[in-house]
Tab-separated table of C-alpha atoms in Angstrom:
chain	number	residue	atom	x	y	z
A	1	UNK	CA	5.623	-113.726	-22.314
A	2	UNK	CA	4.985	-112.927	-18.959
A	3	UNK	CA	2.385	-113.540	-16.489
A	4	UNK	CA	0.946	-109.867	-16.957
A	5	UNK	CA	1.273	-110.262	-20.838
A	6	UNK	CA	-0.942	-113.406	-20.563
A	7	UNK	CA	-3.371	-111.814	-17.981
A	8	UNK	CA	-3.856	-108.820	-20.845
A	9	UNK	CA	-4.181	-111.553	-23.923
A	10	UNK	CA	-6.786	-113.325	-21.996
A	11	UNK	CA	-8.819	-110.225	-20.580
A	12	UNK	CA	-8.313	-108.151	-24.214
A	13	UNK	CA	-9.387	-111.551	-26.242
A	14	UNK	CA	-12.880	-111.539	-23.322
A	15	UNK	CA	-13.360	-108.505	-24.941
A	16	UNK	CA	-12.788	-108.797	-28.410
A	17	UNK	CA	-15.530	-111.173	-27.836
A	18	UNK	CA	-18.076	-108.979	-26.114
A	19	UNK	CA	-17.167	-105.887	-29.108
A	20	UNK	CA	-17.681	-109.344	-31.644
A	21	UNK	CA	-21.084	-110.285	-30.112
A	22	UNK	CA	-22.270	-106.318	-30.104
A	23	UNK	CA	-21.570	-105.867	-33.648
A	24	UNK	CA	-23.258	-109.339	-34.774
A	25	UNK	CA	-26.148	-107.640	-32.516
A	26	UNK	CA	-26.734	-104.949	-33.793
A	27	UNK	CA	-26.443	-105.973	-37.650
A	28	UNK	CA	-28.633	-109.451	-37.090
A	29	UNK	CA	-30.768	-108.375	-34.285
A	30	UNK	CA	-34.488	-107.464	-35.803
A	31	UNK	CA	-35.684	-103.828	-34.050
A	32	UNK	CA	-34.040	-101.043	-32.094
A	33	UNK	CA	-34.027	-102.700	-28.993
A	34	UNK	CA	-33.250	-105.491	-28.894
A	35	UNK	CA	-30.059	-103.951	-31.091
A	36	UNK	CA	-29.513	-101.185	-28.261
A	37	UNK	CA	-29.501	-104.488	-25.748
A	38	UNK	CA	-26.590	-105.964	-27.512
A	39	UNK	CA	-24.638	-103.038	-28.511
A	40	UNK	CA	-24.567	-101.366	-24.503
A	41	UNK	CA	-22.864	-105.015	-24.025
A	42	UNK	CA	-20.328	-104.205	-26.233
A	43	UNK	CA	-19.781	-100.984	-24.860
A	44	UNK	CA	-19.817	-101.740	-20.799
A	45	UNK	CA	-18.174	-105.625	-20.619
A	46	UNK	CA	-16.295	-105.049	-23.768
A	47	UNK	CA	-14.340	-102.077	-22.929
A	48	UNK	CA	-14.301	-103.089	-19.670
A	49	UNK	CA	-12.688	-106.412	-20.059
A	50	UNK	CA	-10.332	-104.519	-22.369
A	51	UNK	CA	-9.406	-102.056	-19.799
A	52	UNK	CA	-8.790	-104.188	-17.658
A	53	UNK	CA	-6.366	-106.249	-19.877
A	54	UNK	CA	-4.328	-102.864	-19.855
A	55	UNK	CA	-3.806	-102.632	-16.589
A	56	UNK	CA	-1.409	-105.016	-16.538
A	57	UNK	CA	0.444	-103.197	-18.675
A	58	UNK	CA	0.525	-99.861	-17.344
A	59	UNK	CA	3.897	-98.859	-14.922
A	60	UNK	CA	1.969	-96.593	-12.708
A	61	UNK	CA	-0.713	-96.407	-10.620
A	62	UNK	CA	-2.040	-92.885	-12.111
A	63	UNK	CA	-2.508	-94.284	-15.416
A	64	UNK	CA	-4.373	-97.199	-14.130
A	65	UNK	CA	-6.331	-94.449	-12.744
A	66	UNK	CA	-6.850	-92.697	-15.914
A	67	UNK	CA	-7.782	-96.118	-17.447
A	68	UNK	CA	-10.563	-97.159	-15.146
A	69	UNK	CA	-11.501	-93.288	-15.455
A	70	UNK	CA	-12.188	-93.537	-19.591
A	71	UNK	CA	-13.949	-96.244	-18.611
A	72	UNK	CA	-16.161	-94.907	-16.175
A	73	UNK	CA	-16.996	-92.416	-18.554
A	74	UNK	CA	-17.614	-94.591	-21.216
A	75	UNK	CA	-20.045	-96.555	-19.499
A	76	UNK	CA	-21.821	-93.456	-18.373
A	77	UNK	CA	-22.504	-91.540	-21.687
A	78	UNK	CA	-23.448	-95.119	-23.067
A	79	UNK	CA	-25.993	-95.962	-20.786
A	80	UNK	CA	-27.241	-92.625	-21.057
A	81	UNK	CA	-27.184	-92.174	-24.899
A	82	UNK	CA	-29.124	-96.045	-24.587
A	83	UNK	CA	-31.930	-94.589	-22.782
A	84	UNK	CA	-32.032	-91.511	-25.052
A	85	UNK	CA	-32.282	-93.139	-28.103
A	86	UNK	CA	-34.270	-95.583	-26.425
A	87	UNK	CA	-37.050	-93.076	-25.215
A	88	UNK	CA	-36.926	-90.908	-28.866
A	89	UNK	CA	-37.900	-94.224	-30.228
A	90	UNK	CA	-40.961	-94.954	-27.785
A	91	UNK	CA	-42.409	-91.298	-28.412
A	92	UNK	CA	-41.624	-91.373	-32.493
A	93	UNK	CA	-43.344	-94.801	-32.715
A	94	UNK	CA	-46.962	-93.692	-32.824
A	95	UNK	CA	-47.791	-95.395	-29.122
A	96	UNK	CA	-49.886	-93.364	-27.090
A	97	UNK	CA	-47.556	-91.310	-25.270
A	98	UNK	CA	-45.404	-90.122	-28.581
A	99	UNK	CA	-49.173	-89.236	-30.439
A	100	UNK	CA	-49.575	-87.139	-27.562
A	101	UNK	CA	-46.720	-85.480	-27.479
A	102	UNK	CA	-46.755	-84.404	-31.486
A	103	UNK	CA	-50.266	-83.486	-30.776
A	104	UNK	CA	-48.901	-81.248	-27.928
A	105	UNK	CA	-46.096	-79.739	-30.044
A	106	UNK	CA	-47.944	-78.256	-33.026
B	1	UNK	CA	7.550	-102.032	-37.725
B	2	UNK	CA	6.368	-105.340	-37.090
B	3	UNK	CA	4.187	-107.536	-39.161
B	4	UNK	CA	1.190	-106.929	-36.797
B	5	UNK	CA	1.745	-103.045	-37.210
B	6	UNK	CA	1.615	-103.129	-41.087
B	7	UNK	CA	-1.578	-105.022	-41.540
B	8	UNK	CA	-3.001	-102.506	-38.892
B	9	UNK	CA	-2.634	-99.600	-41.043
B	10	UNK	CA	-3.191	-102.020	-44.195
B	11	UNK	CA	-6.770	-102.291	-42.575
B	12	UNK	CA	-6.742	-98.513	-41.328
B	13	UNK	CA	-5.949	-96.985	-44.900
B	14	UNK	CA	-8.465	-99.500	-46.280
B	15	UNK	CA	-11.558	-98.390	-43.840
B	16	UNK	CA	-10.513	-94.957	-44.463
B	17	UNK	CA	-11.240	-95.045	-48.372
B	18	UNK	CA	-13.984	-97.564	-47.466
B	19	UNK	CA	-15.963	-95.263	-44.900
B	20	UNK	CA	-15.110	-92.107	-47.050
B	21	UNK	CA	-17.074	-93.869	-49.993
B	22	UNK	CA	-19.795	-94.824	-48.217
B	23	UNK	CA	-20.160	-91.304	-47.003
B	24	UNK	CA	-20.105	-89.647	-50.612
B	25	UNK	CA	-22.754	-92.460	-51.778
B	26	UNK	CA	-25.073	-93.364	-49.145
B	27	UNK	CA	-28.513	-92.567	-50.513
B	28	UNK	CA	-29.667	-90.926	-47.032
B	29	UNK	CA	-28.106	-88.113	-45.815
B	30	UNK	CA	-28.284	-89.135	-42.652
B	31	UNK	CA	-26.399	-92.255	-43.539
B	32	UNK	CA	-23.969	-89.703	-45.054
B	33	UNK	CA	-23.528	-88.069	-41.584
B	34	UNK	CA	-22.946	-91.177	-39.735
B	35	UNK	CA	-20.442	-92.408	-41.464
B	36	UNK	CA	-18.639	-88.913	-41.436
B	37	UNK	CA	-18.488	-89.209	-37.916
B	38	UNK	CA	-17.090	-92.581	-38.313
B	39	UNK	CA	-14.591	-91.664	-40.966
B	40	UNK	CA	-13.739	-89.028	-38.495
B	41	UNK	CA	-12.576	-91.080	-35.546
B	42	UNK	CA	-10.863	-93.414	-38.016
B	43	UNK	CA	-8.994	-90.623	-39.315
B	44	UNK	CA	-7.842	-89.579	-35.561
B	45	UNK	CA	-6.339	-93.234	-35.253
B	46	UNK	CA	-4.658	-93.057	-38.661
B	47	UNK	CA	-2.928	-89.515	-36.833
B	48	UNK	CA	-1.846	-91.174	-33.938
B	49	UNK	CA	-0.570	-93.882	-35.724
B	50	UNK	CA	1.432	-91.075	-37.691
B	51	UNK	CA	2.702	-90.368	-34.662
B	52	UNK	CA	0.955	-86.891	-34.524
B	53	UNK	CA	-1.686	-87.125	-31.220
B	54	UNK	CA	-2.117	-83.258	-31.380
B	55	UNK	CA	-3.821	-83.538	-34.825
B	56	UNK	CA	-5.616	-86.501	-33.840
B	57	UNK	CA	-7.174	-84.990	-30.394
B	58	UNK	CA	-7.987	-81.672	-33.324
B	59	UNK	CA	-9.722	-84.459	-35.737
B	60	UNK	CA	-11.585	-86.347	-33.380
B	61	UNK	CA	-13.149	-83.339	-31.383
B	62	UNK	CA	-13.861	-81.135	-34.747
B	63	UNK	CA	-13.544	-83.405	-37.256
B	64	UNK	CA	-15.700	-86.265	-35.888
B	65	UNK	CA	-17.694	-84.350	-32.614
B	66	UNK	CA	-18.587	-80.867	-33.692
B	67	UNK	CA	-19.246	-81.311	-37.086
B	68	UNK	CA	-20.920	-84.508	-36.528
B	69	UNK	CA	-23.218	-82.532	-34.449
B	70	UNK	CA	-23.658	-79.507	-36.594
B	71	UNK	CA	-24.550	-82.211	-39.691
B	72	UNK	CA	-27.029	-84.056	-37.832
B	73	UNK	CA	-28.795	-80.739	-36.271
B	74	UNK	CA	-28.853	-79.202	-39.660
B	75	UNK	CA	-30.815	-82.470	-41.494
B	76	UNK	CA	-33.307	-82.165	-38.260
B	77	UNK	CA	-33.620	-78.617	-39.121
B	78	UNK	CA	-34.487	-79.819	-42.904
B	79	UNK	CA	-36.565	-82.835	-41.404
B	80	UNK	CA	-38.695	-80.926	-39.178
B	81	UNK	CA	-39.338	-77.748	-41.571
B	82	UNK	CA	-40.524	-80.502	-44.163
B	83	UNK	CA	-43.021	-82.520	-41.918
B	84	UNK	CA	-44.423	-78.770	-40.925
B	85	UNK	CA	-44.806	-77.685	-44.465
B	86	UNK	CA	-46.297	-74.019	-43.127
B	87	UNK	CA	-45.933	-71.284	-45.504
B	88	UNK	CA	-43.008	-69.680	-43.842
B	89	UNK	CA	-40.686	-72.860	-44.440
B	90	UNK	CA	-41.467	-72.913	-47.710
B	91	UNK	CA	-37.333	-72.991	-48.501
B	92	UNK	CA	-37.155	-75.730	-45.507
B	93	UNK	CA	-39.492	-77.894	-46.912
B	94	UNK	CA	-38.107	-78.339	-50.810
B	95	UNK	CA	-34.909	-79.789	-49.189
B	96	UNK	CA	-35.092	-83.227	-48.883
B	97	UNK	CA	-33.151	-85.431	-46.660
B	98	UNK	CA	-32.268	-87.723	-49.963
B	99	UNK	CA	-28.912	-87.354	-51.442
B	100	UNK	CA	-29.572	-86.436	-54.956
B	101	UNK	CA	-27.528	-88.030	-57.505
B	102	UNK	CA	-24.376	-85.145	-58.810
B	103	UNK	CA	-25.143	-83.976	-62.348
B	104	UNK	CA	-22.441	-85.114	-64.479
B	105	UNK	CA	-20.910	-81.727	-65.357
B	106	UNK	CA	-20.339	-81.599	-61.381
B	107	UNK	CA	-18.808	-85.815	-61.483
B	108	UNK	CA	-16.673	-84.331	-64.426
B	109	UNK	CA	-15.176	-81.123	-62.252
B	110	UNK	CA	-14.913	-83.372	-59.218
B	111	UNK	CA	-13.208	-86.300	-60.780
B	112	UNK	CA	-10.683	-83.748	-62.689
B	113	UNK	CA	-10.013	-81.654	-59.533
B	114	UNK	CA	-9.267	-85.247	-57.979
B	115	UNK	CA	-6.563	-86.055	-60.780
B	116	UNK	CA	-4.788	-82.790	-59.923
B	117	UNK	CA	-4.693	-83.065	-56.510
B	118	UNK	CA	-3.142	-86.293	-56.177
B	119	UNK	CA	-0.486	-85.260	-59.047
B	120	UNK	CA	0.225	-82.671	-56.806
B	121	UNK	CA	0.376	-84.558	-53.838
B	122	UNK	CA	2.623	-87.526	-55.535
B	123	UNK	CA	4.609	-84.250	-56.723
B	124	UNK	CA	4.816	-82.897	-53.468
B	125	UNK	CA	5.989	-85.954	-51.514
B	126	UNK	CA	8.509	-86.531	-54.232
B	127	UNK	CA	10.035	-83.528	-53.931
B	128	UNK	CA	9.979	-83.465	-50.039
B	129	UNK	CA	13.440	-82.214	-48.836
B	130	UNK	CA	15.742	-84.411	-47.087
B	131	UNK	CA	15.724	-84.718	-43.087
B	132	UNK	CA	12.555	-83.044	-42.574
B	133	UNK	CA	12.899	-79.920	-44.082
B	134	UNK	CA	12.727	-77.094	-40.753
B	135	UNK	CA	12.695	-79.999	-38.378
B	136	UNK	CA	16.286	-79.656	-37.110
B	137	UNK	CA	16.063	-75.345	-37.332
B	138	UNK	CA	12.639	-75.439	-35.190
B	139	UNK	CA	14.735	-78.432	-33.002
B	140	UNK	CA	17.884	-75.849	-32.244
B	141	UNK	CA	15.141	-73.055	-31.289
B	142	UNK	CA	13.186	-74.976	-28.960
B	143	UNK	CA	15.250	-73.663	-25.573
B	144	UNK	CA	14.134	-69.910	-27.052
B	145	UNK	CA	10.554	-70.980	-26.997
B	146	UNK	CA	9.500	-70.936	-23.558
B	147	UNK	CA	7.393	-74.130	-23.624
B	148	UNK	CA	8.904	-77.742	-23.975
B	149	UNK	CA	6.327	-79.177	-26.504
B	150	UNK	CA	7.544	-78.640	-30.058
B	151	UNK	CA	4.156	-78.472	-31.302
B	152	UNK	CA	3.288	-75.751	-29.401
B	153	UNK	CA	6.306	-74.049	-29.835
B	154	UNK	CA	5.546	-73.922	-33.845
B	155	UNK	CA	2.201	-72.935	-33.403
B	156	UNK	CA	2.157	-70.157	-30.619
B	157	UNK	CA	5.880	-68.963	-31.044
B	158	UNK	CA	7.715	-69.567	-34.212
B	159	UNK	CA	4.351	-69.446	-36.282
B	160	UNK	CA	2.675	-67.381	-33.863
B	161	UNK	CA	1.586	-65.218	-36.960
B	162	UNK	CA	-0.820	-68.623	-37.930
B	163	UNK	CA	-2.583	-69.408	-35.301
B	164	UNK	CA	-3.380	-66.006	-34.609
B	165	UNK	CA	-5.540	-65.679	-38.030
B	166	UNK	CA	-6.678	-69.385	-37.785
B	167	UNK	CA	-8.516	-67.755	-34.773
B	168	UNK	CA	-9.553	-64.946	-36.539
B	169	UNK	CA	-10.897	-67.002	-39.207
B	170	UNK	CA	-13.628	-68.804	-36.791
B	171	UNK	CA	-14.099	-64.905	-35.760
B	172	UNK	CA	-14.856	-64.539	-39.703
B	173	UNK	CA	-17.022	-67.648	-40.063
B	174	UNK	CA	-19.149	-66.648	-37.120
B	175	UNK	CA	-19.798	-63.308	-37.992
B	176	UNK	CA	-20.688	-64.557	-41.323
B	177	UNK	CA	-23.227	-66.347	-39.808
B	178	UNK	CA	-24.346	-63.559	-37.728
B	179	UNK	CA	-24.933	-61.785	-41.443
B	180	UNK	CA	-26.576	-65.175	-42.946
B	181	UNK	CA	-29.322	-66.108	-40.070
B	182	UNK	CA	-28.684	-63.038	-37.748
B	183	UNK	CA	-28.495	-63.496	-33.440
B	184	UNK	CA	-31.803	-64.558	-33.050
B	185	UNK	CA	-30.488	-68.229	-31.796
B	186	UNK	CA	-29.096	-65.734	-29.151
B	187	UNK	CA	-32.810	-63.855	-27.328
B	188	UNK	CA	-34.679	-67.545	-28.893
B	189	UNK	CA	-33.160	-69.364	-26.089
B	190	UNK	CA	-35.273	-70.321	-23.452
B	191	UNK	CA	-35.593	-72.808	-20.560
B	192	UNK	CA	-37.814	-75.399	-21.491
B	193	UNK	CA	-40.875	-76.559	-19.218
B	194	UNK	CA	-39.292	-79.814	-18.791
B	195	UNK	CA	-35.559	-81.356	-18.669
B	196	UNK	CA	-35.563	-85.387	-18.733
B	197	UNK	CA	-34.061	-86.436	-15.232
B	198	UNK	CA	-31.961	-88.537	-16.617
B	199	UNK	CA	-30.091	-86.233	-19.074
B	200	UNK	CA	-30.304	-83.575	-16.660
B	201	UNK	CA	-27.618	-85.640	-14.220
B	202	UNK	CA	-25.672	-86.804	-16.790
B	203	UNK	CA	-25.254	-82.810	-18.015
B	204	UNK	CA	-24.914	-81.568	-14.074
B	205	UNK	CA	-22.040	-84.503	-14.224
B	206	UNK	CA	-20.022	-84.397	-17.146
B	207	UNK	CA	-20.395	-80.461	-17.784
B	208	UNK	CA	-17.876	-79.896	-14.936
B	209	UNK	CA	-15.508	-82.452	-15.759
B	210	UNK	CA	-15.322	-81.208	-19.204
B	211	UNK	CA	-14.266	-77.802	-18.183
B	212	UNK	CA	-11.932	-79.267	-16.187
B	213	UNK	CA	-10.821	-81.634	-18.661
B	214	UNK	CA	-10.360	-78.479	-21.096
B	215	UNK	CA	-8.255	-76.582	-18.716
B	216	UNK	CA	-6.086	-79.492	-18.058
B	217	UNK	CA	-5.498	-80.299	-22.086
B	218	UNK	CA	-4.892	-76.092	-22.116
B	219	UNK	CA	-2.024	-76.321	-19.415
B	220	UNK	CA	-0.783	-80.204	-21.042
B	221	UNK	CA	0.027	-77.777	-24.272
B	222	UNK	CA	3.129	-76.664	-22.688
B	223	UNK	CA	4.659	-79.977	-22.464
B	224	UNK	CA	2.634	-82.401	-24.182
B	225	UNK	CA	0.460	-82.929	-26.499
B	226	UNK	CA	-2.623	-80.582	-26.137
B	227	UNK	CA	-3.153	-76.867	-26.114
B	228	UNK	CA	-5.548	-73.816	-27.312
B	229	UNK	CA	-7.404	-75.543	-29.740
B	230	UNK	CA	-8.198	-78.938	-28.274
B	231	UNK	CA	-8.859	-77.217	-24.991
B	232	UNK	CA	-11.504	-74.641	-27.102
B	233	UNK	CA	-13.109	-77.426	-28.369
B	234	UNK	CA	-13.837	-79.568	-25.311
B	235	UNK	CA	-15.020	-76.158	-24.028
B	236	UNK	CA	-17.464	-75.677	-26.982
B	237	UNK	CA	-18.660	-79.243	-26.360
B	238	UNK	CA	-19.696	-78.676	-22.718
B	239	UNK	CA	-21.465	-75.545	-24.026
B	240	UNK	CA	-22.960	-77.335	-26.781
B	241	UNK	CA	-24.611	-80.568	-24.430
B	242	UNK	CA	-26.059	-77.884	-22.055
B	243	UNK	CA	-27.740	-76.435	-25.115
B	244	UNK	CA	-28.965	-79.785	-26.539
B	245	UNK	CA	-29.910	-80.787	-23.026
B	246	UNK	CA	-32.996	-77.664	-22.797
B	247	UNK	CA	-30.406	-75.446	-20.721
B	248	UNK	CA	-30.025	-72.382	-21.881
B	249	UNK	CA	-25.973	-70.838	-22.367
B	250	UNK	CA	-25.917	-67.391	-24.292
B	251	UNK	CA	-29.439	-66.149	-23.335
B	252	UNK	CA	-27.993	-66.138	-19.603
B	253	UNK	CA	-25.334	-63.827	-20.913
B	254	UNK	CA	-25.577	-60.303	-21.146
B	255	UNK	CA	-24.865	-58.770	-24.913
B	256	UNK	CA	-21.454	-57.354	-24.035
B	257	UNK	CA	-19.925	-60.814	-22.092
B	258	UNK	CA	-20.584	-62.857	-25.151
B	259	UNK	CA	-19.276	-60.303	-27.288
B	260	UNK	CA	-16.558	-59.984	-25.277
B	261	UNK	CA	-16.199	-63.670	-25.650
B	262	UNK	CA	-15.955	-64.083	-28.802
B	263	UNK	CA	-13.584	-61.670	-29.847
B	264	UNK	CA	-11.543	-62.209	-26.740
B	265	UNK	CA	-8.802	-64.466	-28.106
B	266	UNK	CA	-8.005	-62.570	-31.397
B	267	UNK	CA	-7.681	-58.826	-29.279
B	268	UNK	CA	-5.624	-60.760	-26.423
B	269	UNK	CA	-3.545	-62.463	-29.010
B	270	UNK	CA	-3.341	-59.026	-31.220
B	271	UNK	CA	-2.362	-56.797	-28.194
B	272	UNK	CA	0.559	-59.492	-26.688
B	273	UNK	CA	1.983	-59.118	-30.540
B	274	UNK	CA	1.940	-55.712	-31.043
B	275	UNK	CA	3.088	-55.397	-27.031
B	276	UNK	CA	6.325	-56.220	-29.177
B	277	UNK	CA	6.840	-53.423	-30.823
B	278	UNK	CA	7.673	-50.993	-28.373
B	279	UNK	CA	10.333	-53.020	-27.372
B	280	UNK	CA	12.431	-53.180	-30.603
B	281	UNK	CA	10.876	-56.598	-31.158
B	282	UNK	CA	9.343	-57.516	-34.407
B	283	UNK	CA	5.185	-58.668	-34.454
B	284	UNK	CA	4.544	-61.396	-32.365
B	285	UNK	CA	7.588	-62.158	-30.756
B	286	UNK	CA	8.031	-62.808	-27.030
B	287	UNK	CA	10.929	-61.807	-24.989
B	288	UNK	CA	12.774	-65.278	-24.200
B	289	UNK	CA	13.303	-65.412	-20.449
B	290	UNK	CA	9.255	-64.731	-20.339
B	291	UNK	CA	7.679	-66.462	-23.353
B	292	UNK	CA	6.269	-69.500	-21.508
B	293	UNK	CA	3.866	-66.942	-19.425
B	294	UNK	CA	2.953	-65.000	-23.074
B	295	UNK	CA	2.295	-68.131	-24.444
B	296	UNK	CA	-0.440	-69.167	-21.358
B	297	UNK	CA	-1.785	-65.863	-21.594
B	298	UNK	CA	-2.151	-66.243	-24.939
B	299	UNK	CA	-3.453	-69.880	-25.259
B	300	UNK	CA	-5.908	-68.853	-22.346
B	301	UNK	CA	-7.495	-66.243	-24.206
B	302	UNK	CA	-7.617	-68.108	-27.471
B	303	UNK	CA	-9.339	-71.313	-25.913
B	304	UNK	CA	-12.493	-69.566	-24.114
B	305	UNK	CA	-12.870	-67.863	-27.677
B	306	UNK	CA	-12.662	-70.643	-29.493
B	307	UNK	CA	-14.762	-72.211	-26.934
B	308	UNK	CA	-17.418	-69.274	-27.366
B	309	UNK	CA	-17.092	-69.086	-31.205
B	310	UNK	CA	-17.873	-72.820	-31.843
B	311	UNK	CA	-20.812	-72.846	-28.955
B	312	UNK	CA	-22.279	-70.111	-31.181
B	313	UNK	CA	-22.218	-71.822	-34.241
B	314	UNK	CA	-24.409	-73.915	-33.022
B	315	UNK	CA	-26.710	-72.232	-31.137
B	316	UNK	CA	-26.814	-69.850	-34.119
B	317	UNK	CA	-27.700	-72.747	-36.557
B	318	UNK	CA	-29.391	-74.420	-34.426
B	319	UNK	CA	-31.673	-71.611	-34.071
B	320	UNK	CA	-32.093	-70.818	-37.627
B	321	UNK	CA	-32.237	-74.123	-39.263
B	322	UNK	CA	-35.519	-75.162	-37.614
B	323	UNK	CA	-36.841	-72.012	-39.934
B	324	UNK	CA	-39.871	-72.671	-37.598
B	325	UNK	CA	-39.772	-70.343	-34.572
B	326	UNK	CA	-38.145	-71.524	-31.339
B	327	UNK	CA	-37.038	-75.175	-31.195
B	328	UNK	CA	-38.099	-76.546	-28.437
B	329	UNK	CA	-34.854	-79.034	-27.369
B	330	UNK	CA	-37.298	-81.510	-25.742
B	331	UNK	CA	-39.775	-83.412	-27.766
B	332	UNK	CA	-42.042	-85.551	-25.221
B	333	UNK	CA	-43.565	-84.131	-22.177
C-alpha cells in the first residue's frame, strides 16, 4: 500500500469511529438531546474524516472539489435539521413557550 | 469480486429484508415510515452496487425522499385531525396512527400473492436469454441515438414510446387527485406571519443550488448517468422545502402557468413525436443527424413537469390531509 492508501485507512477508520460513537449515542443516550448531541457528531467529524480519507484517492482536483462540496452540504442540512428537531421538541414539550403556542393555534 | 465485496452485499441483501420487515411490522406507523425511508436509501446502494446509478439516483430521490415526505405529511395530517376532534374531521379523527394488525383473510392473499411472485421471478431469471437479451441490438444502435449514454438512449429514443406515458401517468395520478381532494391546496396557500430565521437561510441557500443541481443532472443525461426524471425530482424537492418552509410556490402562480406546467412535458413530448409524421417517420422517432437536440428539448420539457406534477402532489395532499382548514407550516410563534 501506498502512502495515500494509508493516509485514507487511517482518516476513513477516524471516522468509522465518530459514525460508531453516533450510533451508540443515539441508541444509549437517555432524551432527545443529548441523542441529537451525539448523532450531529457523527454526521459533521464522521463524514468529514471520511471525506477526507477520499481525497487521497481521487485523480483530480474537481472531484476533490465535489467531495468537500457533499460535505459542505451535509454538514449544513444537519445542523439545520438539529436545530429543527431540536426547537419542535422545546415547543411540543409542554414548557411555557410550546403551551403558548398550542394555545395560540386553536 | 473480492472477498470484501461479497460480504458487502451479504450484509446489503440482509438489511434489505431486515429493514423491509421492520417496516411491514412496526406497531407505529410512524416507525413504519422511517424505516421506509431507510429501506429506501439501502435499496439505492444495492442499485449502484448492481451497477445501475440511474435507478439508484430514481430510488433514492422518489423512493426514499418524496415518498418519505408524502408518508410522514400524511400521518401529521391523521395526527393533527385526531388531537382536533371537531365535527368536520370526523373521518380524520377515526384513523389512528397505530398499525392495526392484517385480518387473516388479507395475511392469506398476501402470503399467496408472495408465493407466485417469486415462482415467477425464479421462472423468469431462469429463463433469462443468453448475453443480455437486446443488450448487443440497443449497443449497435447507440451512434443512431444522438446522445452517448445508453440509458438515455433506451429511454428517450429507442423506448421513447415509455417514457412518454410514464409521464403521462404522474399527469393521471395528479389529476386524480385534483378529482379526490380538489385544488384547494392551490388558493389555501398563504405566507405565514412568521418564517424561523434559521430555516429561512438554509431555504434562500440550498433552493438555488438545487435548481442548479437539477439542470446539471438534466444536461449529465446525455452522457452519463442522469436525465429527465432525476432532474424532475430534485426540481420537485426544491419546490417541496419552500412549501414546508411557510413560502408559498403555486399560490404565486397564476391558474394558466401551473397548468401550463403540468401538462407541459406530455404536449412537448406528444408534439416532437407526432412532428414525425409528416416526415415519413413513424411516432416518436427523431431524424438521426438531429436527435441529440430532440432529445434536450424533450427531456427539458419533461423535467419542469415532472418537477411541477410531484410539487403538486404535495401541496395538494398536504392541503387536504390536515381536513382542518389551512395548515399553518409553522407551529411556534
Amino acid at each position: 500500500m501506498s502512502p495515500a492508501d494509508w493516509a485514507t485507512f487511517a482518516l476513513g477508520a477516524i471516522g468509522a469511529f465518530f459514525f460508531l460513537g453516533g450510533t451508540l449515542g443515539l441508541l444509549r443516550f437517555p432524551d432527545l438531546f443529548s441523542r441529537l448531541h451525539a448523532l450531529t457528531k457523527a454526521d459533521n467529524l464522521g463524514l468529514g474524516f471520511i471525506v477526507a480519507g477520499l481525497l487521497f484517492q481521487t485523480g483530480s482536483v474537481a472531484v476533490g472539489l465535489k467531495l468537500i462540496l457533499i460535505w459542505g452540504l451535509a454538514l449544513f442540512a444537519s445542523s439545520t435539521a438539529c436545530y429543527a428537531i431540536g426547537r419542535h421538541a422545546l415547543t411540543r414539550s409542554g414548557t411555557a413557550t410550546g403551551e403558548e403556542a398550542e394555545n395560540e393555534r386553536s | 469480486m473480492s472477498g470484501a465485496d461479497i460480504l458487502f452485499d451479504f450484509l446489503l441483501a440482509a438489511l434489505l429484508v431486515l429493514l423491509a420487515w421492520r417496516a411491514l411490522a412496526a406497531p407505529q406507523l410512524y416507525q413504519a415510515a422511517i424505516f421506509f425511508i431507510a429501506f429506501g436509501l439501502a435499496m439505492a446502494l444495492a442499485w449502484t452496487r448492481m451497477n445501475a446509478p440511474d435507478v439508484a439516483l430514481a430510488e433514492a430521490a422518489i423512493g426514499a425522499g418524496l415518498l418519505g415526505v408524502l408518508l410522514i405529511d400524511s400521518l401529521a395530517a391523521f395526527t393533527r385531525g385526531r388531537e382536533r376532534g371537531e365535527a368536520g374531521s370526523k373521518h380524520c379523527a377515526d384513523e389512528g396512527t397505530r398499525a392495526r394488525p392484517m385480518p387473516r383473510v388479507s395475511q392469506a392473499v398476501v402470503a399467496a400473492a408472495g408465493v407466485v411472485f417469486a415462482a415467477v421471478w425464479v421462472t423468469a431469471i431462469l429463463r433469462m436469454p443468453e448475453g443480455g437479451g437486446l443488450t448487443a441490438i440497443a449497443g449497435a444502435a447507440m451512434p443512431e441515438s444522438g446522445v452517448a449514454h445508453p440509458v438515455t438512449a433506451v429511454l428517450l429514443n429507442f423506448r421513447g414510446y415509455d417514457t412518454w406515458l410514464e409521464v403521462g401517468v404522474l399527469l393521471l395520478a395528479m389529476l386524480g387527485i385534483f378529482c379526490a381532494v380538489g385544488k384547494t391546496g392551490f388558493e389555501r396557500e398563504q405566507r405565514p406571519a412568521h418564517i424561523d430565521p434559521l430555516i429561512n437561510w438554509l431555504v434562500r441557500f440550498l433552493v438555488p443550488l438545487m435548481v442548479l443541481v437539477s439542470g446539471y443532472i438534466l444536461w449529465l443525461g446525455k452522457t452519463a448517468p442522469g436525465g429527465a426524471f432525476q432532474s424532475g425530482v430534485i426540481l420537485g424537492a426544491a419546490g417541496i422545502l419552500l412549501r414546508i418552509a411557510g413560502f408559498r410556490t403555486f399560490g404565486r402562480l397564476p391558474v394558466w402557468a401551473w397548468k401550463t406546467g403540468l401538462v407541459f412535458g406530455f404536449a412537448v413530448f406528444l408534439a416532437v413525436g407526432a412532428a414525425a409524421l409528416p416526415a415519413g417517420r413513424s411516432f416518436l422517432e427523431y431524424p438521426a443527424e438531429t436527435a441529440g437536440a430532440w432529445i434536450l428539448i424533450v427531456e427539458t420539457a419533461c423535467a419542469l413537469s415532472i418537477g411541477f406534477t410531484l410539487l403538486a402532489f404535495f401541496v395538494c395532499l398536504n392541503a387536504a390531509g390536515g381536513c382542518d382548514g389551512p395548515r399553518q407550516p409553522n407551529r411556534t410563534n
